[in-house]
mmCIF file of C-alpha atoms and ligand atoms in Angstrom:
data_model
loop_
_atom_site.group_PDB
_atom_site.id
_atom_site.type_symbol
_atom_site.label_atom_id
_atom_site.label_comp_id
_atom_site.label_asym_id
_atom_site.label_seq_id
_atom_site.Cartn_x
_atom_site.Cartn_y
_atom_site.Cartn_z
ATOM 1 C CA UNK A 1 44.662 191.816 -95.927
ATOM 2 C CA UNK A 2 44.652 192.645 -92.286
ATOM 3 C CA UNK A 3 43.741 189.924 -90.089
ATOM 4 C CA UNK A 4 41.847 190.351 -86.654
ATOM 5 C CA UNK A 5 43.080 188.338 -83.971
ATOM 6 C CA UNK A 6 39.011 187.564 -82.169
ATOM 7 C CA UNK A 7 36.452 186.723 -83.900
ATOM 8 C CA UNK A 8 32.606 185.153 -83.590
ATOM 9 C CA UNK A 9 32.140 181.595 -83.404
ATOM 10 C CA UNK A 10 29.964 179.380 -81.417
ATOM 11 C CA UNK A 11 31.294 176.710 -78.777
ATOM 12 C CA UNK A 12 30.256 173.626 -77.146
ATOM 13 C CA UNK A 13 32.405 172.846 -74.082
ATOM 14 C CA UNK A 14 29.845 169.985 -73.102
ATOM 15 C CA UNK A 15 27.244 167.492 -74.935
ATOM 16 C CA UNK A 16 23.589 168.497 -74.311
ATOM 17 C CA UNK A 17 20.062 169.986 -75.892
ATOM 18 C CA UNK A 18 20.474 173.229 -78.163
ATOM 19 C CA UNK A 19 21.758 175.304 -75.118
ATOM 20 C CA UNK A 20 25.401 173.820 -74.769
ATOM 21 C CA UNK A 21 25.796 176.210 -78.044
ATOM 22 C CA UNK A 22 27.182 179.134 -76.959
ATOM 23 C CA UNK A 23 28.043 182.255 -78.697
ATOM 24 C CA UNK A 24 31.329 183.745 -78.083
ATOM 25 C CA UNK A 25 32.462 187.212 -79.828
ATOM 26 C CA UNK A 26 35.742 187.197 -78.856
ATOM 27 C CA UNK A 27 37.134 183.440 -79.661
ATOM 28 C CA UNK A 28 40.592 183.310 -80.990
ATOM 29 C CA UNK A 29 40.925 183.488 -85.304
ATOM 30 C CA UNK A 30 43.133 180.407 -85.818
ATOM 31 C CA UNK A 31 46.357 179.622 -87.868
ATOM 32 C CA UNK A 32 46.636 177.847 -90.721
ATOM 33 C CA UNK A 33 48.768 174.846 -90.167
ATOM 34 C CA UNK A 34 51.100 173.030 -92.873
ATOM 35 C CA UNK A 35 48.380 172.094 -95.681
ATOM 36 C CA UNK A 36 45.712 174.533 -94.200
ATOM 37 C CA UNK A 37 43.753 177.347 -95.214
ATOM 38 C CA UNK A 38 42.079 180.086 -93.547
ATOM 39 C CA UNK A 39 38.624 180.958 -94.590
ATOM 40 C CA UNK A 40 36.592 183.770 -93.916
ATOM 41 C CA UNK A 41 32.940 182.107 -93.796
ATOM 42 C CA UNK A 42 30.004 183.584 -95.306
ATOM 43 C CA UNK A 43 27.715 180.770 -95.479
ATOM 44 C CA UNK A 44 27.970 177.503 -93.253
ATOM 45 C CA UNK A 45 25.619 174.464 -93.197
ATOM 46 C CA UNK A 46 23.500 173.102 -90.533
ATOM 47 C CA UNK A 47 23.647 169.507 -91.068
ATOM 48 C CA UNK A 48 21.845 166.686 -88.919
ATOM 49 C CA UNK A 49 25.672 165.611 -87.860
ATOM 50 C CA UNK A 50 26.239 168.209 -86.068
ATOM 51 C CA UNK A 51 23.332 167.427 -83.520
ATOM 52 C CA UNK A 52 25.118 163.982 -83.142
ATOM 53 C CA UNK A 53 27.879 166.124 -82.593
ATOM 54 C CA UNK A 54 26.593 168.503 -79.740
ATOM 55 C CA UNK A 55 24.157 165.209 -78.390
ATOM 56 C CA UNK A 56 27.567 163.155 -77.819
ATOM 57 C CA UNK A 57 25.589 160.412 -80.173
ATOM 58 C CA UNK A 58 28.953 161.198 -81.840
ATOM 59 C CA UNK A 59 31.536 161.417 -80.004
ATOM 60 C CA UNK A 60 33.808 163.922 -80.574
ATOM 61 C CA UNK A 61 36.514 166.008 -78.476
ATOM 62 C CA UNK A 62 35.161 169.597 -76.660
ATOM 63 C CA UNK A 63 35.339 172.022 -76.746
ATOM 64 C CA UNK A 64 34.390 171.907 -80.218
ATOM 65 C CA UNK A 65 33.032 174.044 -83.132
ATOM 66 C CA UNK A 66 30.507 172.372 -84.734
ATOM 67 C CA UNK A 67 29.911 172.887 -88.454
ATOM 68 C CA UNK A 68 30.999 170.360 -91.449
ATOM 69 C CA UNK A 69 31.171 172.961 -94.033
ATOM 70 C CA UNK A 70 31.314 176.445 -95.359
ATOM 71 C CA UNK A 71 31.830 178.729 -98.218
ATOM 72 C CA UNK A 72 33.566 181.977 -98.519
ATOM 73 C CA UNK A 73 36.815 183.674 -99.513
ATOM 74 C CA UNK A 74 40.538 182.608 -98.816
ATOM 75 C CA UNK A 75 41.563 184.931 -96.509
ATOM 76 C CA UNK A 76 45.538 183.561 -95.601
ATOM 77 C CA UNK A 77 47.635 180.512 -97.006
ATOM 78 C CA UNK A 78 48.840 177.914 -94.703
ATOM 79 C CA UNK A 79 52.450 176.459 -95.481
ATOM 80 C CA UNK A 80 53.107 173.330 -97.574
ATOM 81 C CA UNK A 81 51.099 171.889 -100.166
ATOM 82 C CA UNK A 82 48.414 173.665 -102.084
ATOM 83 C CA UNK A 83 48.197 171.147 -105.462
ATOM 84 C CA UNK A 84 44.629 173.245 -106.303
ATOM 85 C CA UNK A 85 46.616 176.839 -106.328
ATOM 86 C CA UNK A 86 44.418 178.509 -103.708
ATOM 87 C CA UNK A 87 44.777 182.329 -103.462
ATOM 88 C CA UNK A 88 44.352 184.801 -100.794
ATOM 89 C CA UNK A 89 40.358 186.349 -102.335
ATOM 90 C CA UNK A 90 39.843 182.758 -104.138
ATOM 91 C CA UNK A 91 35.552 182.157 -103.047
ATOM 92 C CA UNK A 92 36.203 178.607 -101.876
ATOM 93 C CA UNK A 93 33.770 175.750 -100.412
ATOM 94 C CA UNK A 94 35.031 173.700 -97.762
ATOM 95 C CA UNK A 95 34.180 170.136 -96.013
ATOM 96 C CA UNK A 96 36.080 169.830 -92.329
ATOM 97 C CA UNK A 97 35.290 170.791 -88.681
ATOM 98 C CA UNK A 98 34.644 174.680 -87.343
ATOM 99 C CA UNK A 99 32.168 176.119 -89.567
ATOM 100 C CA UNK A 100 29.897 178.072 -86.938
ATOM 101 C CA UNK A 101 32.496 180.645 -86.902
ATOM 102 C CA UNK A 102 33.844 183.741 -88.950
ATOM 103 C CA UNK A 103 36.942 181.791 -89.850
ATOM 104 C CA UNK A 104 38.073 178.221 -90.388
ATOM 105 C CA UNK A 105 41.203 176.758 -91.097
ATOM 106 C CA UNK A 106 41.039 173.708 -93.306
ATOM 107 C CA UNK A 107 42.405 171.260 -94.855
ATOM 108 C CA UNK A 108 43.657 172.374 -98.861
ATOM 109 C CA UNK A 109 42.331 168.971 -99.931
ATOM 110 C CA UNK A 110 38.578 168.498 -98.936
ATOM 111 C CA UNK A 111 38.340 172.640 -100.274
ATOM 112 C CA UNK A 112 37.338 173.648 -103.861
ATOM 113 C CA UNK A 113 36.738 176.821 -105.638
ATOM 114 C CA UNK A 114 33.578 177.391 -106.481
ATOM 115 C CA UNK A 115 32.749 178.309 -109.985
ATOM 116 C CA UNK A 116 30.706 181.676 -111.351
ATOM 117 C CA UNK A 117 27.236 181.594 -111.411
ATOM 118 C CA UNK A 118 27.082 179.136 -108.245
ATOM 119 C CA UNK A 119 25.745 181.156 -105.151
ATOM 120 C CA UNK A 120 27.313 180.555 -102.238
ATOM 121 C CA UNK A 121 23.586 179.853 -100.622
ATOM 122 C CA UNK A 122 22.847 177.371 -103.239
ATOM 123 C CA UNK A 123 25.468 175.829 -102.572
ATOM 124 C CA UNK A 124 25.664 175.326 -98.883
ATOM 125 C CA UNK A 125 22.335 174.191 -99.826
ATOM 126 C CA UNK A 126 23.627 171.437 -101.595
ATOM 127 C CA UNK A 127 27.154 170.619 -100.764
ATOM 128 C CA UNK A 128 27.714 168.069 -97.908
ATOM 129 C CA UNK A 129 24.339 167.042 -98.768
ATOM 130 C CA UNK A 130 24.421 166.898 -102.236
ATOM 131 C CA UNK A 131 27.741 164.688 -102.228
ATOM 132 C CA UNK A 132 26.375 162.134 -99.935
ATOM 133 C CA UNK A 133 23.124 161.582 -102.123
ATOM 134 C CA UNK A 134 24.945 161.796 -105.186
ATOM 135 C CA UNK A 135 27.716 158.774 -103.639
ATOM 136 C CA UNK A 136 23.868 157.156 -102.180
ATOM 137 C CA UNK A 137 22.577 157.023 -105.529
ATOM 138 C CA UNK A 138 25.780 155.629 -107.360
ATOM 139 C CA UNK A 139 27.875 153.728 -105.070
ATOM 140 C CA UNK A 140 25.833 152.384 -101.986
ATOM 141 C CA UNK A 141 23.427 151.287 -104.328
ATOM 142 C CA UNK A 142 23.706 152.111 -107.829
ATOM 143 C CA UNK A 143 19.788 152.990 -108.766
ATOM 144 C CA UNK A 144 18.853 151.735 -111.763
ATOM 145 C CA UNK A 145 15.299 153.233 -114.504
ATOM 146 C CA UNK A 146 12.468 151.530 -113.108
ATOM 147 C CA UNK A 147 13.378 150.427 -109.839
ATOM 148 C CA UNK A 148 11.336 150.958 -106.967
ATOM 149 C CA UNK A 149 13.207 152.918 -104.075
ATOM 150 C CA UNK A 150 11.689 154.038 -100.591
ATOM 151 C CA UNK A 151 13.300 157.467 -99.497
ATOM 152 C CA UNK A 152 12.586 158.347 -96.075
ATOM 153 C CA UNK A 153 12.382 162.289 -94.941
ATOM 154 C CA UNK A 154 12.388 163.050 -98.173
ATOM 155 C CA UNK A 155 11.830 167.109 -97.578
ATOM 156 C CA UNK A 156 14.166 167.217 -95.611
ATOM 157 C CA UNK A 157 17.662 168.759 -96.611
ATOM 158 C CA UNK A 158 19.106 165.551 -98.038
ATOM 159 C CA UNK A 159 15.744 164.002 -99.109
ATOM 160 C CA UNK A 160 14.737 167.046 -101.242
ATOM 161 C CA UNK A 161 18.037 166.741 -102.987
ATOM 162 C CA UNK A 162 17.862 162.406 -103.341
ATOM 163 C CA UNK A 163 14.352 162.789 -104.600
ATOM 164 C CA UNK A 164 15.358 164.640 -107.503
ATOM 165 C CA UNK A 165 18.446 162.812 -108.133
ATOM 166 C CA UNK A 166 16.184 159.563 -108.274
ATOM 167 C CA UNK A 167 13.679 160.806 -110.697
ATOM 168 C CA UNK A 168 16.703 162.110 -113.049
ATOM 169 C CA UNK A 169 17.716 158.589 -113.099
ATOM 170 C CA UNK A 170 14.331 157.252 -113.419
ATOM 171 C CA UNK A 171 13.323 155.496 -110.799
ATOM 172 C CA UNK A 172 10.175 155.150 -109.317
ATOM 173 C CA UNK A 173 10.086 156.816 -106.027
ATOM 174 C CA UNK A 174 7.815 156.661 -102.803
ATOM 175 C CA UNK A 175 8.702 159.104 -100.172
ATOM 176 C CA UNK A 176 7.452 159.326 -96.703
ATOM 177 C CA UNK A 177 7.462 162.876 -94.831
ATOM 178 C CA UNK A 178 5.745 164.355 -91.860
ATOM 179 C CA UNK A 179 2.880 166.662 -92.448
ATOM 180 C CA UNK A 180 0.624 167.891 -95.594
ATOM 181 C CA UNK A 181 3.038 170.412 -96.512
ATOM 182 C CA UNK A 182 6.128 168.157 -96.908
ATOM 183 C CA UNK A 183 3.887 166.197 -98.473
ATOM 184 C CA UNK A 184 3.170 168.317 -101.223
ATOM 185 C CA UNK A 185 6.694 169.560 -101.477
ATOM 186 C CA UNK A 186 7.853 166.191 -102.460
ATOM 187 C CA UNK A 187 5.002 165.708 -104.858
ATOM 188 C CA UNK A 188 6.461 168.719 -106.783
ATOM 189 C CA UNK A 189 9.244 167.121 -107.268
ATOM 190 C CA UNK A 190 7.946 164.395 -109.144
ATOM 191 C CA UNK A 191 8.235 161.467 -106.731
ATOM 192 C CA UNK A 192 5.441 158.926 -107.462
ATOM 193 C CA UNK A 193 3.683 158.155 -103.797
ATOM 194 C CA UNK A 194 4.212 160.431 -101.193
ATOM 195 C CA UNK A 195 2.962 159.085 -97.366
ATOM 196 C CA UNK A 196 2.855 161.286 -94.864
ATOM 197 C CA UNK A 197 4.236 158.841 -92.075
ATOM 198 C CA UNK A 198 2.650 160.533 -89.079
ATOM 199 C CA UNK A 199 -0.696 160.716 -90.439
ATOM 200 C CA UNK A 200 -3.607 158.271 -88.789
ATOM 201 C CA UNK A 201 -3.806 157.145 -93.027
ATOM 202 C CA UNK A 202 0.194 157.145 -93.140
ATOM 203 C CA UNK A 203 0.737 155.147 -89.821
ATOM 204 C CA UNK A 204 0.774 151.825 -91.824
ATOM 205 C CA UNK A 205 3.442 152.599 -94.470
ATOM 206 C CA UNK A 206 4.518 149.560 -95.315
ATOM 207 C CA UNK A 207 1.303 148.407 -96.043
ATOM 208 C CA UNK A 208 1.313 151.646 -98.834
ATOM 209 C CA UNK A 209 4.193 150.512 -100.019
ATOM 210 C CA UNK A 210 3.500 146.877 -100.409
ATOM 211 C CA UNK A 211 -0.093 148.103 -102.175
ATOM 212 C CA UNK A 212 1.968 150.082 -104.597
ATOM 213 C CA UNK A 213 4.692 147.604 -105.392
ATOM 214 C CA UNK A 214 1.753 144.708 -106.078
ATOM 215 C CA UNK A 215 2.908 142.910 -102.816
ATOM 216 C CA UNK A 216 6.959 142.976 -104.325
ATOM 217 C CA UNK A 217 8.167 145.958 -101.663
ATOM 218 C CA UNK A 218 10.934 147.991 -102.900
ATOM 219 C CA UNK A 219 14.461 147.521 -104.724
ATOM 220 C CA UNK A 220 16.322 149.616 -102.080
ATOM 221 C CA UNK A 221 15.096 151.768 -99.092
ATOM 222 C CA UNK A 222 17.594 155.034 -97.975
ATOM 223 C CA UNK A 223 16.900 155.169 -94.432
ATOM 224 C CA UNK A 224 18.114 158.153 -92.571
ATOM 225 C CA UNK A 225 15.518 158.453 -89.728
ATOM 226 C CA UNK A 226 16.692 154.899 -88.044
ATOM 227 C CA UNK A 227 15.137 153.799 -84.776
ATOM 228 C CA UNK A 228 11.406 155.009 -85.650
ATOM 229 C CA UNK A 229 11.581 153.029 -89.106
ATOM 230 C CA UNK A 230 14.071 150.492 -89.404
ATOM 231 C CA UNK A 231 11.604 147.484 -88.944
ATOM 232 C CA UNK A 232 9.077 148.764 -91.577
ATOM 233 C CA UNK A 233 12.104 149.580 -93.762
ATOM 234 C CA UNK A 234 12.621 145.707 -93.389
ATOM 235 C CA UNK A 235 9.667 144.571 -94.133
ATOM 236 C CA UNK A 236 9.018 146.833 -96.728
ATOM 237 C CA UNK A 237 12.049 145.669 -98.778
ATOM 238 C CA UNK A 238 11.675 143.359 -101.653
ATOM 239 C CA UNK A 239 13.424 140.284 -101.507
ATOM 240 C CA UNK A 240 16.692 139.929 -102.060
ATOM 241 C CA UNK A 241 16.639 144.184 -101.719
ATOM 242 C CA UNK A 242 18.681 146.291 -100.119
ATOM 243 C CA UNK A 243 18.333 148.972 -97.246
ATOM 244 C CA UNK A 244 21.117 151.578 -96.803
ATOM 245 C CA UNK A 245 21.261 153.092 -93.335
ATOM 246 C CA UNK A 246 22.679 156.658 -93.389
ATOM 247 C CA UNK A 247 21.327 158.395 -90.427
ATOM 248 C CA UNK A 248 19.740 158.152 -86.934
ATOM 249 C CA UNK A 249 17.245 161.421 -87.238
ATOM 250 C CA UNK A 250 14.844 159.789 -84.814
ATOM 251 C CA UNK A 251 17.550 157.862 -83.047
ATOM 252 C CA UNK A 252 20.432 155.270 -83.858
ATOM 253 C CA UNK A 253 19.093 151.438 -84.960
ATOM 254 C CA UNK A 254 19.310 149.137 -82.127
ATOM 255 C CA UNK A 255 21.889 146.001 -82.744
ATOM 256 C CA UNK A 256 20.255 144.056 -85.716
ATOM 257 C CA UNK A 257 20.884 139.821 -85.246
ATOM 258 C CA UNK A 258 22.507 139.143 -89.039
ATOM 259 C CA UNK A 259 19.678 136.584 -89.348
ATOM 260 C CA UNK A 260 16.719 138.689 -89.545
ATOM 261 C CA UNK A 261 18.360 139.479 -93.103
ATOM 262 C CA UNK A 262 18.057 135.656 -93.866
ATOM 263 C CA UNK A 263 14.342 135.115 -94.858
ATOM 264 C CA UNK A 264 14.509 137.723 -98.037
ATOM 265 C CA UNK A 265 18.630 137.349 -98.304
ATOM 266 C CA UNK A 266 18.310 141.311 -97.523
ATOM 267 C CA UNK A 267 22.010 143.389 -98.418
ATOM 268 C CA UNK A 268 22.573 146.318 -95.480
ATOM 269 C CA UNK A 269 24.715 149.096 -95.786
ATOM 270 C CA UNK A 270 25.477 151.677 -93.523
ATOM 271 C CA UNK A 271 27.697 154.676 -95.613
ATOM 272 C CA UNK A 272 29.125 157.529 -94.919
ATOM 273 C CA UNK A 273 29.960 160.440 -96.899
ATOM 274 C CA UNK A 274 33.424 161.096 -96.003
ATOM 275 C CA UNK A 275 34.378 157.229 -96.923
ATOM 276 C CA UNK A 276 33.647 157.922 -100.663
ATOM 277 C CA UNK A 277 35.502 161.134 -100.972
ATOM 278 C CA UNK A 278 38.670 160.413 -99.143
ATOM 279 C CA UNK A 279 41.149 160.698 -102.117
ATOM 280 C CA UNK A 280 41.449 164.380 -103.550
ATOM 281 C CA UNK A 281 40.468 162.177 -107.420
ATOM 282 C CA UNK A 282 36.578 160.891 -105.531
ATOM 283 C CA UNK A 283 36.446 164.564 -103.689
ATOM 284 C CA UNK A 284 36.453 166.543 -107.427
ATOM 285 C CA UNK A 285 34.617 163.976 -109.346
ATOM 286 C CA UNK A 286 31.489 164.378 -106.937
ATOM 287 C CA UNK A 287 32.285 167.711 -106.642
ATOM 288 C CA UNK A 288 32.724 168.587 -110.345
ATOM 289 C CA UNK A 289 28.546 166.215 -110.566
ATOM 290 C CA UNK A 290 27.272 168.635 -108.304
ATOM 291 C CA UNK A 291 28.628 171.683 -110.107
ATOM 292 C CA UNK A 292 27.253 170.516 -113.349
ATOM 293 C CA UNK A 293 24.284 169.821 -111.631
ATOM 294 C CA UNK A 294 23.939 173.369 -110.262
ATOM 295 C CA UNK A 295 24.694 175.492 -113.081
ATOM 296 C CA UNK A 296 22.440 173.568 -115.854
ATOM 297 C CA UNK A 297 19.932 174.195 -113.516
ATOM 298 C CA UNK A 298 19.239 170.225 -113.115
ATOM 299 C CA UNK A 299 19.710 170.131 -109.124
ATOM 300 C CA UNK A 300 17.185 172.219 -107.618
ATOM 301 C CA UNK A 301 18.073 173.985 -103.945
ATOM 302 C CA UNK A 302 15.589 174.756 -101.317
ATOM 303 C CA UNK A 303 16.881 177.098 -98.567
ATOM 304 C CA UNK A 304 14.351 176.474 -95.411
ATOM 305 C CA UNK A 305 15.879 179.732 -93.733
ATOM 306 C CA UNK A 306 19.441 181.296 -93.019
ATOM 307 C CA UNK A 307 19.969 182.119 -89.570
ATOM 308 C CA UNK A 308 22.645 184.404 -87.856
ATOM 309 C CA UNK A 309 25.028 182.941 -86.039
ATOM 310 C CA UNK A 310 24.084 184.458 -82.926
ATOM 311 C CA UNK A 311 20.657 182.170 -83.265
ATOM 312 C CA UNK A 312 21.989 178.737 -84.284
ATOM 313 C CA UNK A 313 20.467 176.956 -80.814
ATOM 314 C CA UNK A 314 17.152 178.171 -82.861
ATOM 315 C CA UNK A 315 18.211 176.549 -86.093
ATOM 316 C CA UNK A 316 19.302 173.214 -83.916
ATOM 317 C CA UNK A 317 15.511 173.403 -82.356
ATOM 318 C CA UNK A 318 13.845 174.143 -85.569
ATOM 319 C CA UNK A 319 16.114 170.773 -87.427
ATOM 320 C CA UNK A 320 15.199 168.651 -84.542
ATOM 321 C CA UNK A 321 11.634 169.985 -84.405
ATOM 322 C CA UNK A 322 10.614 168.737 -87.688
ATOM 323 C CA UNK A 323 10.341 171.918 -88.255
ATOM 324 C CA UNK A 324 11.923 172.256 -91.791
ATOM 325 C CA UNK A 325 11.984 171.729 -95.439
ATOM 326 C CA UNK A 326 15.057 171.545 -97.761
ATOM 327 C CA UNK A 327 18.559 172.986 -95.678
ATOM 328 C CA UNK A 328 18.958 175.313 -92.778
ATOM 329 C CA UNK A 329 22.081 177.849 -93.397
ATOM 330 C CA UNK A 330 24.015 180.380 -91.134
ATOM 331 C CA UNK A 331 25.301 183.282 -92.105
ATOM 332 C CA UNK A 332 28.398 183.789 -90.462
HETATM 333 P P1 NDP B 1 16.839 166.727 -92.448
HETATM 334 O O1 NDP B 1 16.646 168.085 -92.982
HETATM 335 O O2 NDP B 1 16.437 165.575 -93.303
HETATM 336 O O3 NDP B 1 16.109 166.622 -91.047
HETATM 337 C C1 NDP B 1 15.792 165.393 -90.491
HETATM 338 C C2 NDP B 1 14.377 164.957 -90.875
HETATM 339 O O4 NDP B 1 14.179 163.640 -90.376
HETATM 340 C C3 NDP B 1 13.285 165.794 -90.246
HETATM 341 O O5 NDP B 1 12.969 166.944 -90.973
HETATM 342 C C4 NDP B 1 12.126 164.815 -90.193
HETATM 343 O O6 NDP B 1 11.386 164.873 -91.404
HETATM 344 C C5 NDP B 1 12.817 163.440 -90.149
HETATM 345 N N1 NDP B 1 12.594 162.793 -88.846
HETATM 346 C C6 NDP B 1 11.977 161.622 -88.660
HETATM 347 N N2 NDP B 1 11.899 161.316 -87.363
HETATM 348 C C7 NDP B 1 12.495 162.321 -86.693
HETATM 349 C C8 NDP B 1 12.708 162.569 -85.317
HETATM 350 N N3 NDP B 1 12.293 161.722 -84.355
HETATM 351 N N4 NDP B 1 13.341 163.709 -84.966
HETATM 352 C C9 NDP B 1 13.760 164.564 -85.903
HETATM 353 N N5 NDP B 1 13.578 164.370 -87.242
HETATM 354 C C10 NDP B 1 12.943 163.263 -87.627
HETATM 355 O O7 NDP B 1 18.382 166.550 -92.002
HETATM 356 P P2 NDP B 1 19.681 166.410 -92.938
HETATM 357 O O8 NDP B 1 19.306 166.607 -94.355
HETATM 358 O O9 NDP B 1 20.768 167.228 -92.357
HETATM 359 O O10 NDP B 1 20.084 164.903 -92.710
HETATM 360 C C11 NDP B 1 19.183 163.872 -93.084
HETATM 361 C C12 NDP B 1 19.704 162.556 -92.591
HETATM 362 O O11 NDP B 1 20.785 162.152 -93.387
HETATM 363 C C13 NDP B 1 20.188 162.571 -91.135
HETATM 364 O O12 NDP B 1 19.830 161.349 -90.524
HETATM 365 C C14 NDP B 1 21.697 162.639 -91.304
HETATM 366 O O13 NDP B 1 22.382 162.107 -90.220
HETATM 367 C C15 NDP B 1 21.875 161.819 -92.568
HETATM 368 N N6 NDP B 1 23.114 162.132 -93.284
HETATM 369 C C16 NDP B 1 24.053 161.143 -93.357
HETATM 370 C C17 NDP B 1 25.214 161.352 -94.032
HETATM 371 C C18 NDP B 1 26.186 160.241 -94.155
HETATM 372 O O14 NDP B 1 27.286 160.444 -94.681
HETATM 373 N N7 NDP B 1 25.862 159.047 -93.698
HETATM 374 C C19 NDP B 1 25.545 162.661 -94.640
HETATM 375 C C20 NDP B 1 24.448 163.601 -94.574
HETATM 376 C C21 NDP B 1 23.285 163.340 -93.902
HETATM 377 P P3 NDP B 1 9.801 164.513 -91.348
HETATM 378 O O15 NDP B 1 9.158 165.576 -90.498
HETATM 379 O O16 NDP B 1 9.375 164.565 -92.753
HETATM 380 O O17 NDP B 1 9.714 163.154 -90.730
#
């Protein structure tokens, strides 16, 4: 296979709003280096992190091309290792840096092949996203039948995913989302209170949750939206509970003094994804969960729209807006 030597990709050279992402049509195709492949993207997730990214909330070097994964085909070989076989054609999903481009070269051991009768779309869909609830659910806090948990955004492209992962495990689930429509998206999925949080009714959350819980609050809250809820999340813990911080949506959580966790002896964790899949053995065995998932049809995706590459600074807008439901996808 002929390579070209330009390609499409969109660049930040400094941190700012949706604008600083700039589309380029002639930005170099890179090498593979030693333990590297190059992909040729088809479909690349828009995930939260990569606002962080463009924002400077986190910091990262720039110029930079945003975009934490991708699927598509193999299209060249990097020297050195390659202990999963990867062939030139192989349809491969990846987790690294570049994605908002025709072609990435990653690293051989956060990429997989994906199997037949996975889309490529369902499973940008689910991938990044996917993994982290999937590590949420069993190794921040490992959710047990009955238990109570509060899920924040939980249309949104993680939360639609962690809502149905907690009802396959059986817990009982409250989710809080913005507007009548997320509202009733979550409902479908089976979680037991929904709140729309921005509502005039929703406004007092915690009370809801305390009502529902008779006065106990909740086993374990997954808070991704941060600054705008992080003191109801508290209160609306049970004690001796635990809240797991995984994102800053509405803005990072200020410094917390230890000893506000005293009164209810309140556990805190704040993961991330890429500590739980650091060896190549934790990388397959979430991956291989959320391939099972897929194909028994277990894990349902929702796509909120699939934008060209040429319009991610939309996509950005539309994330940040509040704008959508389930994941935002480029095609590349
Ligand atoms: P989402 O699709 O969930 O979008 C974010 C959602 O947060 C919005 O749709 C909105 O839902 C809600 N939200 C609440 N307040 C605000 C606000 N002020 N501004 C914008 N949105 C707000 O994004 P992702 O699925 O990509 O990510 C979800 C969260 O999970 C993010 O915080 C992300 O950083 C985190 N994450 C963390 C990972 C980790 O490893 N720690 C890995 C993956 C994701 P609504 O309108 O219903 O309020």
């Amino acid at each position: 296979m002929s390579l070209p030597t330009t390609m499409k990709a969109v660049l930040v050279e400094q941190t700012g709003g949706p604008e600083v992402l700039q589309f380029k049509t002639d930005y170099p195709v890179p090498t593979p280096a030693e333990g590297q492949l190059l992909v040729k993207n088809n479909i690349c997730g828009i995930n939260y992190i990569d606002t962080y990214f463009r924002t400077g909330l986190y910091p990262s070097p720039k110029p930079e091309i945003l975009g934490r994964e991708a699927a598509g085909t193999v299209a060249a070989v990097g020297p050195g290792p390659n202990p999963a076989n990867f062939q030139v054609g192989d349809r491969v999903a990846w987790l690294a840096t570049g994605g908002y481009a025709e072609y990435s070269a990653v690293s051989v051991g956060k990429a997989v092949k994906i199997p037949a009768g996975v889309s490529d779309e369902d499973l940008m869909g689910s991938f990044l996203s996917g993994l982290t609830v999937l590590t949420l659910a069993k190794e921040t806090y490992p959710v047990q039948a009955g238990e109570w948990v509060l899920l924040h955004a939980a249309a949104g492209g993680a939360g639609f995913l962690m809502t149905q992962i907690l009802k396959s495990i059986g817990a009982k689930v409250i989710g809080t989302a913005g507007g009548a429509e997320k509202v009733a998206l979550v409902k479908s999925l089976g979680a037991d209170v929904v709140i729309d949080y921005r509502s005039e009714e929703g406004k007092d959350w915690v009370k809801k949750v305390k009502e529902v819980t008779g006065g106990r609050g909740v086993d374990v809250v997954y808070d991704s939206v941060g600054k705008d809820t992080w003191e109801g999340s508290l209160e609306a813990v049970k004690r001796k509970g635990t809240i797991v911080w995984f994102g800053n949506a509405s803005g990072p959580v200020p410094p917390l003094p230890l000893n506000k966790l005293s009164p209810k002896c309140v556990k805190i964790a704040r993961p991330t994804l890429f500590g739980y899949i650091e060896t190549r053995e934790e990388f397959e065995f979430y991956v291989n969960e959320l391939f099972r998932l897929l194909q028994s049809g277990q894990l349902k995706v929702k796509i909120h729209k699939i934008y060209p590459l040429e319009e991610v600074a939309q996509a950005h807008k539309d994330l940040e807006g509040r704008k959508s439901t389930g994941k935002l996808l480029l095609r590349a």
